[in-house]
Amino acid sequence: MAKQLLKLRNVPVDELAEIYELLESHEVEFYETSAGNWGISMPALWLVNEEDYTQVRTMLDEYSEQRYQRAREEYQYLKETGKVRTFMDLVRENPFKVGLYIVIVFVLVYFSIAPFINIM
């Protein structure tokens, strides 16, 4: 019987491609279920042979740790070279959007606390 290996909701495309490559290179039989037309189902990767689960899970855990280490090293490199995106970079790229979000937050906070402090 098939066994769920990995839920795919919010998995980046590049990570999914690497996982496919890893599973195919080790000749693991698997299939994918989609989120459906409305996106309400659970997209996942399933193993065809449940007996392979422990071995494949260990392989995916090792891959996940390696990916985490690569991402940390890349972030540290960007941080050291001063190329990490900051809030001010976001403001410079799209000041109207950032300003709009700030106004929306203040309006929500105002209407949330106004009944308790009699501002209205």
mmCIF file with all atom_site columns, C-alpha atoms in Angstrom:
data_model
loop_
_atom_site.group_PDB
_atom_site.id
_atom_site.type_symbol
_atom_site.label_atom_id
_atom_site.label_alt_id
_atom_site.label_comp_id
_atom_site.label_asym_id
_atom_site.label_entity_id
_atom_site.label_seq_id
_atom_site.pdbx_PDB_ins_code
_atom_site.Cartn_x
_atom_site.Cartn_y
_atom_site.Cartn_z
_atom_site.occupancy
_atom_site.B_iso_or_equiv
_atom_site.pdbx_formal_charge
_atom_site.auth_seq_id
_atom_site.auth_comp_id
_atom_site.auth_asym_id
_atom_site.auth_atom_id
_atom_site.pdbx_PDB_model_num
ATOM 1   C CA . MET A 1 1   ? 0.000   0.000  0.000  1.00 0.00 ? 1   MET A CA 1
ATOM 2   C CA . ALA A 1 2   ? 1.186   3.538  -0.709 1.00 0.00 ? 2   ALA A CA 1
ATOM 3   C CA . LYS A 1 3   ? 2.546   5.709  2.080  1.00 0.00 ? 3   LYS A CA 1
ATOM 4   C CA . GLN A 1 4   ? 2.708   9.495  2.177  1.00 0.00 ? 4   GLN A CA 1
ATOM 5   C CA . LEU A 1 5   ? 6.286   10.673 2.010  1.00 0.00 ? 5   LEU A CA 1
ATOM 6   C CA . LEU A 1 6   ? 6.072   14.453 1.856  1.00 0.00 ? 6   LEU A CA 1
ATOM 7   C CA . LYS A 1 7   ? 3.376   17.124 1.859  1.00 0.00 ? 7   LYS A CA 1
ATOM 8   C CA . LEU A 1 8   ? 3.983   19.572 -0.978 1.00 0.00 ? 8   LEU A CA 1
ATOM 9   C CA . ARG A 1 9   ? 2.041   22.622 0.163  1.00 0.00 ? 9   ARG A CA 1
ATOM 10  C CA . ASN A 1 10  ? 4.364   25.678 0.092  1.00 0.00 ? 10  ASN A CA 1
ATOM 11  C CA . VAL A 1 11  ? 7.343   23.659 -1.185 1.00 0.00 ? 11  VAL A CA 1
ATOM 12  C CA . PRO A 1 12  ? 9.455   25.828 -3.535 1.00 0.00 ? 12  PRO A CA 1
ATOM 13  C CA . VAL A 1 13  ? 9.693   24.668 -7.151 1.00 0.00 ? 13  VAL A CA 1
ATOM 14  C CA . ASP A 1 14  ? 13.493  24.332 -7.051 1.00 0.00 ? 14  ASP A CA 1
ATOM 15  C CA . GLU A 1 15  ? 13.337  22.164 -3.922 1.00 0.00 ? 15  GLU A CA 1
ATOM 16  C CA . LEU A 1 16  ? 10.669  19.956 -5.487 1.00 0.00 ? 16  LEU A CA 1
ATOM 17  C CA . ALA A 1 17  ? 12.820  19.517 -8.605 1.00 0.00 ? 17  ALA A CA 1
ATOM 18  C CA . GLU A 1 18  ? 15.786  18.489 -6.440 1.00 0.00 ? 18  GLU A CA 1
ATOM 19  C CA . ILE A 1 19  ? 13.616  15.996 -4.535 1.00 0.00 ? 19  ILE A CA 1
ATOM 20  C CA . TYR A 1 20  ? 12.359  14.481 -7.815 1.00 0.00 ? 20  TYR A CA 1
ATOM 21  C CA . GLU A 1 21  ? 15.936  14.177 -9.042 1.00 0.00 ? 21  GLU A CA 1
ATOM 22  C CA . LEU A 1 22  ? 17.024  12.556 -5.770 1.00 0.00 ? 22  LEU A CA 1
ATOM 23  C CA . LEU A 1 23  ? 14.196  10.020 -5.797 1.00 0.00 ? 23  LEU A CA 1
ATOM 24  C CA . GLU A 1 24  ? 14.636  9.198  -9.479 1.00 0.00 ? 24  GLU A CA 1
ATOM 25  C CA . SER A 1 25  ? 18.409  8.808  -9.146 1.00 0.00 ? 25  SER A CA 1
ATOM 26  C CA . HIS A 1 26  ? 17.832  6.228  -6.395 1.00 0.00 ? 26  HIS A CA 1
ATOM 27  C CA . GLU A 1 27  ? 15.118  4.540  -8.488 1.00 0.00 ? 27  GLU A CA 1
ATOM 28  C CA . VAL A 1 28  ? 12.413  5.074  -5.885 1.00 0.00 ? 28  VAL A CA 1
ATOM 29  C CA . GLU A 1 29  ? 8.872   4.443  -7.103 1.00 0.00 ? 29  GLU A CA 1
ATOM 30  C CA . PHE A 1 30  ? 6.640   7.370  -6.176 1.00 0.00 ? 30  PHE A CA 1
ATOM 31  C CA . TYR A 1 31  ? 3.759   9.446  -7.432 1.00 0.00 ? 31  TYR A CA 1
ATOM 32  C CA . GLU A 1 32  ? 2.381   12.908 -6.780 1.00 0.00 ? 32  GLU A CA 1
ATOM 33  C CA . THR A 1 33  ? -1.126  14.017 -5.874 1.00 0.00 ? 33  THR A CA 1
ATOM 34  C CA . SER A 1 34  ? -2.133  17.561 -6.757 1.00 0.00 ? 34  SER A CA 1
ATOM 35  C CA . ALA A 1 35  ? -4.006  20.194 -4.798 1.00 0.00 ? 35  ALA A CA 1
ATOM 36  C CA . GLY A 1 36  ? -6.938  19.818 -7.170 1.00 0.00 ? 36  GLY A CA 1
ATOM 37  C CA . ASN A 1 37  ? -8.675  22.423 -9.279 1.00 0.00 ? 37  ASN A CA 1
ATOM 38  C CA . TRP A 1 38  ? -9.546  24.629 -6.317 1.00 0.00 ? 38  TRP A CA 1
ATOM 39  C CA . GLY A 1 39  ? -6.344  24.066 -4.361 1.00 0.00 ? 39  GLY A CA 1
ATOM 40  C CA . ILE A 1 40  ? -8.116  22.635 -1.313 1.00 0.00 ? 40  ILE A CA 1
ATOM 41  C CA . SER A 1 41  ? -6.766  19.084 -1.440 1.00 0.00 ? 41  SER A CA 1
ATOM 42  C CA . MET A 1 42  ? -3.406  18.131 0.040  1.00 0.00 ? 42  MET A CA 1
ATOM 43  C CA . PRO A 1 43  ? -0.660  17.914 -2.597 1.00 0.00 ? 43  PRO A CA 1
ATOM 44  C CA . ALA A 1 44  ? 1.825   15.228 -1.615 1.00 0.00 ? 44  ALA A CA 1
ATOM 45  C CA . LEU A 1 45  ? 4.442   12.734 -2.726 1.00 0.00 ? 45  LEU A CA 1
ATOM 46  C CA . TRP A 1 46  ? 3.567   9.109  -2.074 1.00 0.00 ? 46  TRP A CA 1
ATOM 47  C CA . LEU A 1 47  ? 5.767   6.030  -2.034 1.00 0.00 ? 47  LEU A CA 1
ATOM 48  C CA . VAL A 1 48  ? 4.435   3.069  -3.998 1.00 0.00 ? 48  VAL A CA 1
ATOM 49  C CA . ASN A 1 49  ? 6.230   0.546  -1.758 1.00 0.00 ? 49  ASN A CA 1
ATOM 50  C CA . GLU A 1 50  ? 5.684   1.162  1.928  1.00 0.00 ? 50  GLU A CA 1
ATOM 51  C CA . GLU A 1 51  ? 8.729   -1.003 2.740  1.00 0.00 ? 51  GLU A CA 1
ATOM 52  C CA . ASP A 1 52  ? 11.026  1.678  1.282  1.00 0.00 ? 52  ASP A CA 1
ATOM 53  C CA . TYR A 1 53  ? 9.712   4.378  3.609  1.00 0.00 ? 53  TYR A CA 1
ATOM 54  C CA . THR A 1 54  ? 12.433  4.260  6.294  1.00 0.00 ? 54  THR A CA 1
ATOM 55  C CA . GLN A 1 55  ? 15.282  4.314  3.794  1.00 0.00 ? 55  GLN A CA 1
ATOM 56  C CA . VAL A 1 56  ? 13.741  7.079  1.674  1.00 0.00 ? 56  VAL A CA 1
ATOM 57  C CA . ARG A 1 57  ? 12.780  9.136  4.740  1.00 0.00 ? 57  ARG A CA 1
ATOM 58  C CA . THR A 1 58  ? 16.408  8.987  5.936  1.00 0.00 ? 58  THR A CA 1
ATOM 59  C CA . MET A 1 59  ? 17.574  10.047 2.480  1.00 0.00 ? 59  MET A CA 1
ATOM 60  C CA . LEU A 1 60  ? 15.144  13.003 2.463  1.00 0.00 ? 60  LEU A CA 1
ATOM 61  C CA . ASP A 1 61  ? 16.183  14.045 5.971  1.00 0.00 ? 61  ASP A CA 1
ATOM 62  C CA . GLU A 1 62  ? 19.834  14.117 4.864  1.00 0.00 ? 62  GLU A CA 1
ATOM 63  C CA . TYR A 1 63  ? 18.887  16.140 1.774  1.00 0.00 ? 63  TYR A CA 1
ATOM 64  C CA . SER A 1 64  ? 16.893  18.556 3.916  1.00 0.00 ? 64  SER A CA 1
ATOM 65  C CA . GLU A 1 65  ? 19.844  19.106 6.247  1.00 0.00 ? 65  GLU A CA 1
ATOM 66  C CA . GLN A 1 66  ? 22.175  19.725 3.287  1.00 0.00 ? 66  GLN A CA 1
ATOM 67  C CA . ARG A 1 67  ? 19.720  22.208 1.764  1.00 0.00 ? 67  ARG A CA 1
ATOM 68  C CA . TYR A 1 68  ? 19.427  23.997 5.100  1.00 0.00 ? 68  TYR A CA 1
ATOM 69  C CA . GLN A 1 69  ? 23.219  24.276 5.372  1.00 0.00 ? 69  GLN A CA 1
ATOM 70  C CA . ARG A 1 70  ? 23.472  25.632 1.798  1.00 0.00 ? 70  ARG A CA 1
ATOM 71  C CA . ALA A 1 71  ? 20.809  28.237 2.513  1.00 0.00 ? 71  ALA A CA 1
ATOM 72  C CA . ARG A 1 72  ? 22.537  29.325 5.748  1.00 0.00 ? 72  ARG A CA 1
ATOM 73  C CA . GLU A 1 73  ? 25.897  29.611 3.984  1.00 0.00 ? 73  GLU A CA 1
ATOM 74  C CA . GLU A 1 74  ? 24.345  31.647 1.170  1.00 0.00 ? 74  GLU A CA 1
ATOM 75  C CA . TYR A 1 75  ? 22.633  33.938 3.677  1.00 0.00 ? 75  TYR A CA 1
ATOM 76  C CA . GLN A 1 76  ? 25.872  34.426 5.630  1.00 0.00 ? 76  GLN A CA 1
ATOM 77  C CA . TYR A 1 77  ? 27.719  35.245 2.404  1.00 0.00 ? 77  TYR A CA 1
ATOM 78  C CA . LEU A 1 78  ? 25.077  37.791 1.396  1.00 0.00 ? 78  LEU A CA 1
ATOM 79  C CA . LYS A 1 79  ? 25.129  39.249 4.896  1.00 0.00 ? 79  LYS A CA 1
ATOM 80  C CA . GLU A 1 80  ? 28.924  39.602 4.873  1.00 0.00 ? 80  GLU A CA 1
ATOM 81  C CA . THR A 1 81  ? 28.916  41.240 1.444  1.00 0.00 ? 81  THR A CA 1
ATOM 82  C CA . GLY A 1 82  ? 26.034  43.553 2.371  1.00 0.00 ? 82  GLY A CA 1
ATOM 83  C CA . LYS A 1 83  ? 23.667  42.187 -0.260 1.00 0.00 ? 83  LYS A CA 1
ATOM 84  C CA . VAL A 1 84  ? 20.890  40.985 2.052  1.00 0.00 ? 84  VAL A CA 1
ATOM 85  C CA . ARG A 1 85  ? 17.577  42.677 1.265  1.00 0.00 ? 85  ARG A CA 1
ATOM 86  C CA . THR A 1 86  ? 16.465  44.968 4.065  1.00 0.00 ? 86  THR A CA 1
ATOM 87  C CA . PHE A 1 87  ? 13.218  46.770 4.828  1.00 0.00 ? 87  PHE A CA 1
ATOM 88  C CA . MET A 1 88  ? 14.665  49.939 3.325  1.00 0.00 ? 88  MET A CA 1
ATOM 89  C CA . ASP A 1 89  ? 15.375  48.040 0.083  1.00 0.00 ? 89  ASP A CA 1
ATOM 90  C CA . LEU A 1 90  ? 11.695  47.101 -0.036 1.00 0.00 ? 90  LEU A CA 1
ATOM 91  C CA . VAL A 1 91  ? 10.713  50.738 0.567  1.00 0.00 ? 91  VAL A CA 1
ATOM 92  C CA . ARG A 1 92  ? 13.015  51.901 -2.238 1.00 0.00 ? 92  ARG A CA 1
ATOM 93  C CA . GLU A 1 93  ? 11.683  49.267 -4.643 1.00 0.00 ? 93  GLU A CA 1
ATOM 94  C CA . ASN A 1 94  ? 7.998   49.985 -4.060 1.00 0.00 ? 94  ASN A CA 1
ATOM 95  C CA . PRO A 1 95  ? 7.309   52.906 -1.688 1.00 0.00 ? 95  PRO A CA 1
ATOM 96  C CA . PHE A 1 96  ? 3.598   53.143 -2.525 1.00 0.00 ? 96  PHE A CA 1
ATOM 97  C CA . LYS A 1 97  ? 2.948   49.496 -1.667 1.00 0.00 ? 97  LYS A CA 1
ATOM 98  C CA . VAL A 1 98  ? 4.841   49.712 1.639  1.00 0.00 ? 98  VAL A CA 1
ATOM 99  C CA . GLY A 1 99  ? 3.074   52.958 2.539  1.00 0.00 ? 99  GLY A CA 1
ATOM 100 C CA . LEU A 1 100 ? -0.305  51.432 1.726  1.00 0.00 ? 100 LEU A CA 1
ATOM 101 C CA . TYR A 1 101 ? 0.413   48.424 3.952  1.00 0.00 ? 101 TYR A CA 1
ATOM 102 C CA . ILE A 1 102 ? 1.440   50.707 6.815  1.00 0.00 ? 102 ILE A CA 1
ATOM 103 C CA . VAL A 1 103 ? -1.760  52.744 6.456  1.00 0.00 ? 103 VAL A CA 1
ATOM 104 C CA . ILE A 1 104 ? -3.845  49.550 6.412  1.00 0.00 ? 104 ILE A CA 1
ATOM 105 C CA . VAL A 1 105 ? -2.154  48.340 9.597  1.00 0.00 ? 105 VAL A CA 1
ATOM 106 C CA . PHE A 1 106 ? -2.821  51.648 11.367 1.00 0.00 ? 106 PHE A CA 1
ATOM 107 C CA . VAL A 1 107 ? -6.473  51.633 10.269 1.00 0.00 ? 107 VAL A CA 1
ATOM 108 C CA . LEU A 1 108 ? -6.923  48.074 11.529 1.00 0.00 ? 108 LEU A CA 1
ATOM 109 C CA . VAL A 1 109 ? -5.261  48.905 14.842 1.00 0.00 ? 109 VAL A CA 1
ATOM 110 C CA . TYR A 1 110 ? -7.394  52.044 15.186 1.00 0.00 ? 110 TYR A CA 1
ATOM 111 C CA . PHE A 1 111 ? -10.675 50.188 14.633 1.00 0.00 ? 111 PHE A CA 1
ATOM 112 C CA . SER A 1 112 ? -9.529  47.347 16.890 1.00 0.00 ? 112 SER A CA 1
ATOM 113 C CA . ILE A 1 113 ? -8.743  49.496 19.922 1.00 0.00 ? 113 ILE A CA 1
ATOM 114 C CA . ALA A 1 114 ? -11.097 52.473 19.402 1.00 0.00 ? 114 ALA A CA 1
ATOM 115 C CA . PRO A 1 115 ? -14.078 50.855 21.206 1.00 0.00 ? 115 PRO A CA 1
ATOM 116 C CA . PHE A 1 116 ? -11.961 50.345 24.308 1.00 0.00 ? 116 PHE A CA 1
ATOM 117 C CA . ILE A 1 117 ? -10.557 53.859 24.614 1.00 0.00 ? 117 ILE A CA 1
ATOM 118 C CA . ASN A 1 118 ? -13.567 55.886 23.378 1.00 0.00 ? 118 ASN A CA 1
ATOM 119 C CA . ILE A 1 119 ? -11.754 57.690 20.547 1.00 0.00 ? 119 ILE A CA 1
ATOM 120 C CA . MET A 1 120 ? -14.733 57.634 18.176 1.00 0.00 ? 120 MET A CA 1
#
